[in-house]
Coordinates of C-alpha atoms and ligand atoms in Angstrom, one line a residue:
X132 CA -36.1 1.8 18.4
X133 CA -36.7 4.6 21.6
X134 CA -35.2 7.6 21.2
X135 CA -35.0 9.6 23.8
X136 CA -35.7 13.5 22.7
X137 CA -34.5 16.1 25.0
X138 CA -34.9 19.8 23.7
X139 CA -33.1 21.6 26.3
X140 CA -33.0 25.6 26.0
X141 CA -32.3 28.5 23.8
X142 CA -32.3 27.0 20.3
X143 CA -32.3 23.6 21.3
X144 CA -36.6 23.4 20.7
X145 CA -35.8 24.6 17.1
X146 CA -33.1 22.6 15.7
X147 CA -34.5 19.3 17.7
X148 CA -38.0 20.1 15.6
X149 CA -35.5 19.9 12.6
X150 CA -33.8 17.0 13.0
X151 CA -37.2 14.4 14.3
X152 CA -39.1 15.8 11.6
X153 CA -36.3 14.2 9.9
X154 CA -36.5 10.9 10.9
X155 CA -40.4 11.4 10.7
X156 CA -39.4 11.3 7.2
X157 CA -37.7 8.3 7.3
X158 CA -40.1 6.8 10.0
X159 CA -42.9 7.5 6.9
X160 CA -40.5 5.2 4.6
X161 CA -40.3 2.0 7.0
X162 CA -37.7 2.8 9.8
X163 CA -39.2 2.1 13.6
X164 CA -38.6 5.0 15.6
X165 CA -40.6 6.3 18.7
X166 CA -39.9 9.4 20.8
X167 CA -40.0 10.6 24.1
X168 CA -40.1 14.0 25.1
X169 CA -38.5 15.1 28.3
X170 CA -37.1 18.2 29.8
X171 CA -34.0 19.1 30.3
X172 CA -31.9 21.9 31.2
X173 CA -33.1 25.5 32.3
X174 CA -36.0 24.7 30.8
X175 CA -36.2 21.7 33.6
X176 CA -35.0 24.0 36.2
X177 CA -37.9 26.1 35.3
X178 CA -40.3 23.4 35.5
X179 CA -39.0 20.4 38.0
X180 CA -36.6 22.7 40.2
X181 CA -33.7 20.1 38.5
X182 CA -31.4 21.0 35.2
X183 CA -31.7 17.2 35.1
X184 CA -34.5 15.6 36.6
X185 CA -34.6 12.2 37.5
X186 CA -37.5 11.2 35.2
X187 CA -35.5 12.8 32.5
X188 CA -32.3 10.5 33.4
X189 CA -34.2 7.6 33.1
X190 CA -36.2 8.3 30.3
X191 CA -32.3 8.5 28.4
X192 CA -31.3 5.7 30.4
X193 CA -34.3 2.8 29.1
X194 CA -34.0 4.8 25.6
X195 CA -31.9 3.0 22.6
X196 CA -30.1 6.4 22.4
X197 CA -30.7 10.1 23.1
X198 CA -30.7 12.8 21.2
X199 CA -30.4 16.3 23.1
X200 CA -30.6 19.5 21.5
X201 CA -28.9 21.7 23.9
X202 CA -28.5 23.5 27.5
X203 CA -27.4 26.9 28.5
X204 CA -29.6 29.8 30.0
X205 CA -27.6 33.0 30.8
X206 CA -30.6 33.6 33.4
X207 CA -29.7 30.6 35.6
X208 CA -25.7 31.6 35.5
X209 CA -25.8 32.8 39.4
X210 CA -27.9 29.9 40.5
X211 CA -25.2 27.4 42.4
X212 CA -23.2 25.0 40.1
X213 CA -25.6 22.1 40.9
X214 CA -28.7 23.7 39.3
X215 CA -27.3 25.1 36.6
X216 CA -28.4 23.7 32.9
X217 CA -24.8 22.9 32.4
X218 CA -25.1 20.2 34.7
X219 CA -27.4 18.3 33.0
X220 CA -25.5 17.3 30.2
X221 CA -22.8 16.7 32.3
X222 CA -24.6 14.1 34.6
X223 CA -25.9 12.7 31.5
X224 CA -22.7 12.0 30.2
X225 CA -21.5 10.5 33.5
X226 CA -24.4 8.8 34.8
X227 CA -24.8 7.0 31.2
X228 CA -21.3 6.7 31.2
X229 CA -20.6 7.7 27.6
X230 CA -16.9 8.4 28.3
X231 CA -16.4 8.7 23.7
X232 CA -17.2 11.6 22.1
X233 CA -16.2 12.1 18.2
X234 CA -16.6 15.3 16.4
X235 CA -16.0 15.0 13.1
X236 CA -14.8 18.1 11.1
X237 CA -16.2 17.6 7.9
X238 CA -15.6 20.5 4.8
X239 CA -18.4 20.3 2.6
X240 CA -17.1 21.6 -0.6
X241 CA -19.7 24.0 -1.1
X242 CA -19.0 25.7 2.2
X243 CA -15.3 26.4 1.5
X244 CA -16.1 29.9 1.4
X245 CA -17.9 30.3 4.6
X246 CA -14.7 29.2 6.6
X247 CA -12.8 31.7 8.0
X248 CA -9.8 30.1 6.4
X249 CA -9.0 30.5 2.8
X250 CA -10.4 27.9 0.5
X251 CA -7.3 25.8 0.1
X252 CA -6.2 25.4 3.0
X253 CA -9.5 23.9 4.4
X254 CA -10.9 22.1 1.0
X255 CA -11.0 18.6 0.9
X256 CA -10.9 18.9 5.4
X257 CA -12.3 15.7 7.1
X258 CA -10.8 14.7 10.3
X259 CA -12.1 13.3 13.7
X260 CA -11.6 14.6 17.0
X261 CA -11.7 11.7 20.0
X262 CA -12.7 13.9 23.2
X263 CA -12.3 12.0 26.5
X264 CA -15.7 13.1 28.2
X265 CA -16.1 11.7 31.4
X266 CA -12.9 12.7 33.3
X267 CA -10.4 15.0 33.4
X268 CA -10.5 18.2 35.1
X269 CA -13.9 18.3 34.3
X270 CA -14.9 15.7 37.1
X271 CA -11.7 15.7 39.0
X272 CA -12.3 15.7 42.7
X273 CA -11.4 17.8 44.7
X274 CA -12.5 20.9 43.6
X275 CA -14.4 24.1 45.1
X276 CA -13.1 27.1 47.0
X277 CA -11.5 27.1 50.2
X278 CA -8.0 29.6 51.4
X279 CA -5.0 28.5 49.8
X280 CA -3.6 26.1 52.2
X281 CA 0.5 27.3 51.1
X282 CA 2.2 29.0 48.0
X283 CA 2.7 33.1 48.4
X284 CA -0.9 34.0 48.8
X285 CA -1.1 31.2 51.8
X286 CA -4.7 32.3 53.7
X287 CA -6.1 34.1 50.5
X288 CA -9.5 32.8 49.3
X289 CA -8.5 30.5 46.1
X290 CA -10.6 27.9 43.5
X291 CA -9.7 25.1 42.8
X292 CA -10.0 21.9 40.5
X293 CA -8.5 18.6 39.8
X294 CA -7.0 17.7 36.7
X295 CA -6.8 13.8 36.8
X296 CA -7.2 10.7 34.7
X297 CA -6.8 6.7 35.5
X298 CA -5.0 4.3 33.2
X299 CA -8.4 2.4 32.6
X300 CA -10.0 5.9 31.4
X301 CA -7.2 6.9 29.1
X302 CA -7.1 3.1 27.9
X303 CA -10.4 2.7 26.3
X304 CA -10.5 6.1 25.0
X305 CA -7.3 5.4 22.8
X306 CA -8.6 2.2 21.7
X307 CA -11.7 3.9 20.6
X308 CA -9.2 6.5 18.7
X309 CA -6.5 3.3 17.1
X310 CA -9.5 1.4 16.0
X311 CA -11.3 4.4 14.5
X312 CA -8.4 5.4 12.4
X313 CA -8.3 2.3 11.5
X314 CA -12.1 1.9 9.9
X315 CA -11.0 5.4 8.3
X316 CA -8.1 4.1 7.0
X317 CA -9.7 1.9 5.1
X318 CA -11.5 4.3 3.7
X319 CA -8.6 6.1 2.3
X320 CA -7.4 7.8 5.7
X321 CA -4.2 8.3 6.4
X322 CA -4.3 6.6 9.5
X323 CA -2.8 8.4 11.6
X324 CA -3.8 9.2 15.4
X325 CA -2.4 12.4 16.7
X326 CA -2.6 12.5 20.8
X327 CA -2.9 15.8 22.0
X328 CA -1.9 17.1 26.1
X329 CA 0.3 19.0 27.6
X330 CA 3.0 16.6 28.9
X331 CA 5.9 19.3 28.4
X332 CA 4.0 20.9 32.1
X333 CA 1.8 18.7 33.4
X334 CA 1.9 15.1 35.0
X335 CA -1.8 14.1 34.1
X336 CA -0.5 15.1 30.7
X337 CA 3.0 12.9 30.9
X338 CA 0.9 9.8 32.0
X339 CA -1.8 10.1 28.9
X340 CA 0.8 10.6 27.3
X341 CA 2.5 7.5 28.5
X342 CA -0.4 5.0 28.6
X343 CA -1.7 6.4 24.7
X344 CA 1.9 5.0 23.7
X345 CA 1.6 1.5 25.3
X346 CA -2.1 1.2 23.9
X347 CA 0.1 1.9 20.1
X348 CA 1.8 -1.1 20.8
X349 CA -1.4 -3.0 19.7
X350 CA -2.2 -1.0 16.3
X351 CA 1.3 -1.2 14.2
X352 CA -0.8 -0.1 11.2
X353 CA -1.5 3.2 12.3
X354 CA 1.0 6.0 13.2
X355 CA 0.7 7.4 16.6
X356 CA 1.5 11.2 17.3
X357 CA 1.8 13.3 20.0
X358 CA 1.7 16.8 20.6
X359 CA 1.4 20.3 22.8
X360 CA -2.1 21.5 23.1
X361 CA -1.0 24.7 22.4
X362 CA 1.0 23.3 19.4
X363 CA -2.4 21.6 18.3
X364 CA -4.3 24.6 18.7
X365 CA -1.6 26.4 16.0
X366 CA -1.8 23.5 13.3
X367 CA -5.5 23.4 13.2
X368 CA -5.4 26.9 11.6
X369 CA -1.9 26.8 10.2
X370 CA -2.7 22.8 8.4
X371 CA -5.6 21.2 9.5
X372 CA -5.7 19.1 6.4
X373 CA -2.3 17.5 8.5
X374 CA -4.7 15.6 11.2
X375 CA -6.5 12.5 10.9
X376 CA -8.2 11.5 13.9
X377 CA -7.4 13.6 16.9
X378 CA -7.5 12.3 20.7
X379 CA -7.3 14.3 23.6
X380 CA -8.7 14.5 26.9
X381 CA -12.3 16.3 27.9
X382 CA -10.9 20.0 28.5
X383 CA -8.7 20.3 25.6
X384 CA -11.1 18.5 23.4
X385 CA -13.8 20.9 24.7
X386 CA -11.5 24.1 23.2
X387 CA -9.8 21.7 20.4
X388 CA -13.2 20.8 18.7
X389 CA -14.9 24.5 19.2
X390 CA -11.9 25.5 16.9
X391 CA -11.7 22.7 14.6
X392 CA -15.5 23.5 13.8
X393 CA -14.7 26.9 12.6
X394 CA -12.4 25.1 9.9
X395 CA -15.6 23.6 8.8
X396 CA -17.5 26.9 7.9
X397 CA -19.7 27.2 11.1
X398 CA -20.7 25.6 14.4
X399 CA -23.7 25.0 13.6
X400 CA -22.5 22.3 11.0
X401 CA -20.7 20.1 13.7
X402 CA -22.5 17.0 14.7
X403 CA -21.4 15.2 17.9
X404 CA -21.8 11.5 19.1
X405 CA -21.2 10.7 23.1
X406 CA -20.8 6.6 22.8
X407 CA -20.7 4.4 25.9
X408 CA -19.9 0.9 26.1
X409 CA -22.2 -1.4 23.9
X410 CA -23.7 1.1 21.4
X411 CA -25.5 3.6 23.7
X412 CA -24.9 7.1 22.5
X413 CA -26.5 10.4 23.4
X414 CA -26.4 12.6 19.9
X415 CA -26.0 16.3 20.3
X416 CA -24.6 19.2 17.9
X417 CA -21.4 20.3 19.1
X418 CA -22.5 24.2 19.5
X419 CA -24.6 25.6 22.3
X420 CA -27.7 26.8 23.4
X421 CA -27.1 30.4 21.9
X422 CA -29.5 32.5 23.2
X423 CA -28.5 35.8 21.5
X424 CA -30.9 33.9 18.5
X425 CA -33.0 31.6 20.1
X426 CA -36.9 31.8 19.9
X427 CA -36.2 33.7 16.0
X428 CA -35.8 30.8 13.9
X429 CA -32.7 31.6 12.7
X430 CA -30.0 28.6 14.1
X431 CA -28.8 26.3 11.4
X432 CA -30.0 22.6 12.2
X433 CA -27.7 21.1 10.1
X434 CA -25.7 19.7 13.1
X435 CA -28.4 18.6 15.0
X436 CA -29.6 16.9 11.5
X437 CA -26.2 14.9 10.7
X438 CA -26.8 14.1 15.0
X439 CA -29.4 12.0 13.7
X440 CA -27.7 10.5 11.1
X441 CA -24.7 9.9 13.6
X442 CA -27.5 8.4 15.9
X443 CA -28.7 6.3 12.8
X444 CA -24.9 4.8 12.3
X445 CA -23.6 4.6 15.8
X446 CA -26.7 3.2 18.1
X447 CA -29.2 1.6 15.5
X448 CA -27.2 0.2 13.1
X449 CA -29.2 1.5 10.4
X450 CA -25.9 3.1 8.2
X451 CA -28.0 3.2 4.9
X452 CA -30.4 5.7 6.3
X453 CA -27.4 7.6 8.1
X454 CA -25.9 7.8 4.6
X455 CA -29.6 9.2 3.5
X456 CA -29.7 11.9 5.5
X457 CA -25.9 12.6 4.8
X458 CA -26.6 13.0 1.5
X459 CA -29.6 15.0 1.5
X460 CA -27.7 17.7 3.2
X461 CA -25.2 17.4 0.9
X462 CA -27.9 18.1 -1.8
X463 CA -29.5 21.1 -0.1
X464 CA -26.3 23.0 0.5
X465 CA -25.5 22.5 -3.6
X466 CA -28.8 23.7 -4.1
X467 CA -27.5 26.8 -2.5
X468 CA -29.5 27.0 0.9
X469 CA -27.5 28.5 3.7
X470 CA -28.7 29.5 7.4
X471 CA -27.0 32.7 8.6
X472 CA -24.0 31.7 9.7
X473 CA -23.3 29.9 6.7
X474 CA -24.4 32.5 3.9
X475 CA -21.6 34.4 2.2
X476 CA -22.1 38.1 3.3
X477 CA -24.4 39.4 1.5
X478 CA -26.1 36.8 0.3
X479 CA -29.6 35.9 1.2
X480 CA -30.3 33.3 3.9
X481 CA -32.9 30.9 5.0
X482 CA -34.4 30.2 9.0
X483 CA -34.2 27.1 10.5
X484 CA -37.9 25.5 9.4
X485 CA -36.6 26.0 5.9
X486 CA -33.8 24.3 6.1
X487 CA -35.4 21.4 7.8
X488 CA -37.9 21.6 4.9
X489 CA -35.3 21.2 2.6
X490 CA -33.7 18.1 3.9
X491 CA -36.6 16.3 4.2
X492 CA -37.4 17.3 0.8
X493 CA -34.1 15.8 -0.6
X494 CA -34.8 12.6 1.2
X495 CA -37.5 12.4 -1.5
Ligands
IPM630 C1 -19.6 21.0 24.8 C2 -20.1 22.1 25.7 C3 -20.2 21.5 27.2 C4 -18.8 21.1 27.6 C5 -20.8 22.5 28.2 C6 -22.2 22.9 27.8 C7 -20.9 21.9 29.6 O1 -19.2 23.2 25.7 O2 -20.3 20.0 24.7 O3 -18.6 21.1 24.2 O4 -18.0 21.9 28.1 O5 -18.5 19.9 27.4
MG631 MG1 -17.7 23.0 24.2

């Protein structure tokens, strides 16, 4: 099995060490990985003159599945849209068409006091957020500046983007979301899909809203939901322990899931799969590059850790070792080991390698 490894910037080198040494760990027990480097990023930018170069793109492309650490570079911010490291994940995304991306918001028990929530309200959390990821206002053409053809400031300079989204696109999305809840159901789920958008303002919204409910017609065991972004954005800190598995488009699911993660404890314990059509998947954690801590070896690799385990379940059907590495987490934070962002105020912390260390220690 190829996996495609793509570092990326700020503390995407440290957490990606994490998580291959990893599956080194399980490579050493019998599991057929290979890796191959390649930049991506600021870090290509730097190097190839290209956030995403096309050696890169086809490296992911041939690759069984990709796992990317992550892009952002507040020195390439002024460089124009095209070149920026942003753009690479975004043209990975499109160009492999991996339209699916779940974030599941998972409260390990021991963690329940490093949420920003109290304890009950967030004990016992485990729901799935469905982001659209290849449309949307994100890719909506047109878009760019120009002077604002009408309105009251007609002739004043004005941006511009396109919120848009075809039946096809919002179809297989909602599938993905019906038949998920379903598989969770039967794992004691309530199976319910709540459909988030914003249909009370906008048309894009009303025709999600629309097709999500003629999809419904084909899942009578699960519940369908809908409701207000806004309102969404209130329950997940009012009663997240209410949601099941969450679909919504790629804007609001960008917001939706940065919250939901902060149910769980910390960022830097949300894993994230992109899935195409046929298996492919590009594994990243859901936070970013942040560079206030990069190079210090202080980020938390958990989420780039339970990537790989996502990777391991979603593109190479090898769900034992997924559970492995799901459980050896699971034993390192009872033994009490906690990054930075995770450690209780006062309490002592360990850096990145150690964690790592850790995890491929419980995998025995
Ligand atoms: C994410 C990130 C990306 C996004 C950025 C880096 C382009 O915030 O994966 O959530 O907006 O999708
Ligand atoms: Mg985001």
């Amino acid at each position: 099995m190829n996996i495609a490894v793509l570092p990326g910037d700020g503390i995407g080198p440290e957490i990606i060490e994490q998580a291959v040494r990893v599956l080194e760990r399980l490579r050493a027990k019998g599991l057929q990985l290979e890796f191959a480097y390649a930049d991506v990023g600021g870090t290509a930018y730097e190097r190839h003159g290209h956030p995403l170069p096309a050696a890169t793109l086809e490296l992911a492309s041939r690759a069984d599945a990709v796992l990317f650490g992550s892009v952002g570079d507040p020195r390439f911010d002024t460089l124009e849209r095209a070149l920026r490291p942003e753009q690479a994940i975004l043209g990975l995304r499109k160009n492999l068409g991996l339209f699916a991306n779940l974030r599941p918001a998972i409260l390990y028990p021991e963690l329940a006091q490093a949420s920003s929530l109290k304890a009950e309200v967030v004990s016992g959390l485990d729901i799935l957020i469905v982001r659209e990821l290849t449309g949307d206002i994100y890719f909506g053409q047109p878009r760019g500046r120009r002077s604002a053809p009408d309105g009251a400031f007609a002739g004043a300079d004005e941006g511009f983007d396109t919120m848009r989204y075809s039946r096809p696109e919002i179809e297989r999305i909602a599938h993905l979301a019906f038949q998920s809840a379903r598989k969770r159901k039967a794992a004691g789920h309530a199976g319910r899909v709540t459909s988030v958008d914003k249909a009370n303002v906008l048309e894009t919204s009303q025709f999600w809203r629309d097709v999500v409910t003629e999809v419904h017609a084909g899942y009578a065991d699960i519940e369908l939901e809908h409701m207000y972004v806004d309102n969404a954005a209130m329950q997940l800190v009012r009663a997240p322990k209410k949601f099941d598995v969450v679909v919504t488009g790629n804007l609001f699911g960008d917001i939706l899931s940065d919250e939901a993660s902060m149910l769980t404890g910390s960022i830097g314990m949300l894993p994230s799969a992109s899935l195409g059509e046929g298996g492919r998947g590009l594994y990243e954690p859901s936070h970013g590059s942040a560079p206030d801590i990069a190079g210090r070896g202080l980020a938390n690799p958990l989420a780039t850790i339970l990537s790989a385990a996502m990777m391991l379940r979603y593109s190479l059907g090898q769900a034992q070792a997924a559970q492995d590495i799901e459980q050896a987490v699971r034993q390192v934070l009872r033994q009490g080991l906690r990054t930075a962002d995770i450690a209780e105020p006062s309490a002592s912390s360990v850096g990145t390698a150690q964690m790592g260390d850790a995890v491929v220690a419980a995998l025995g």
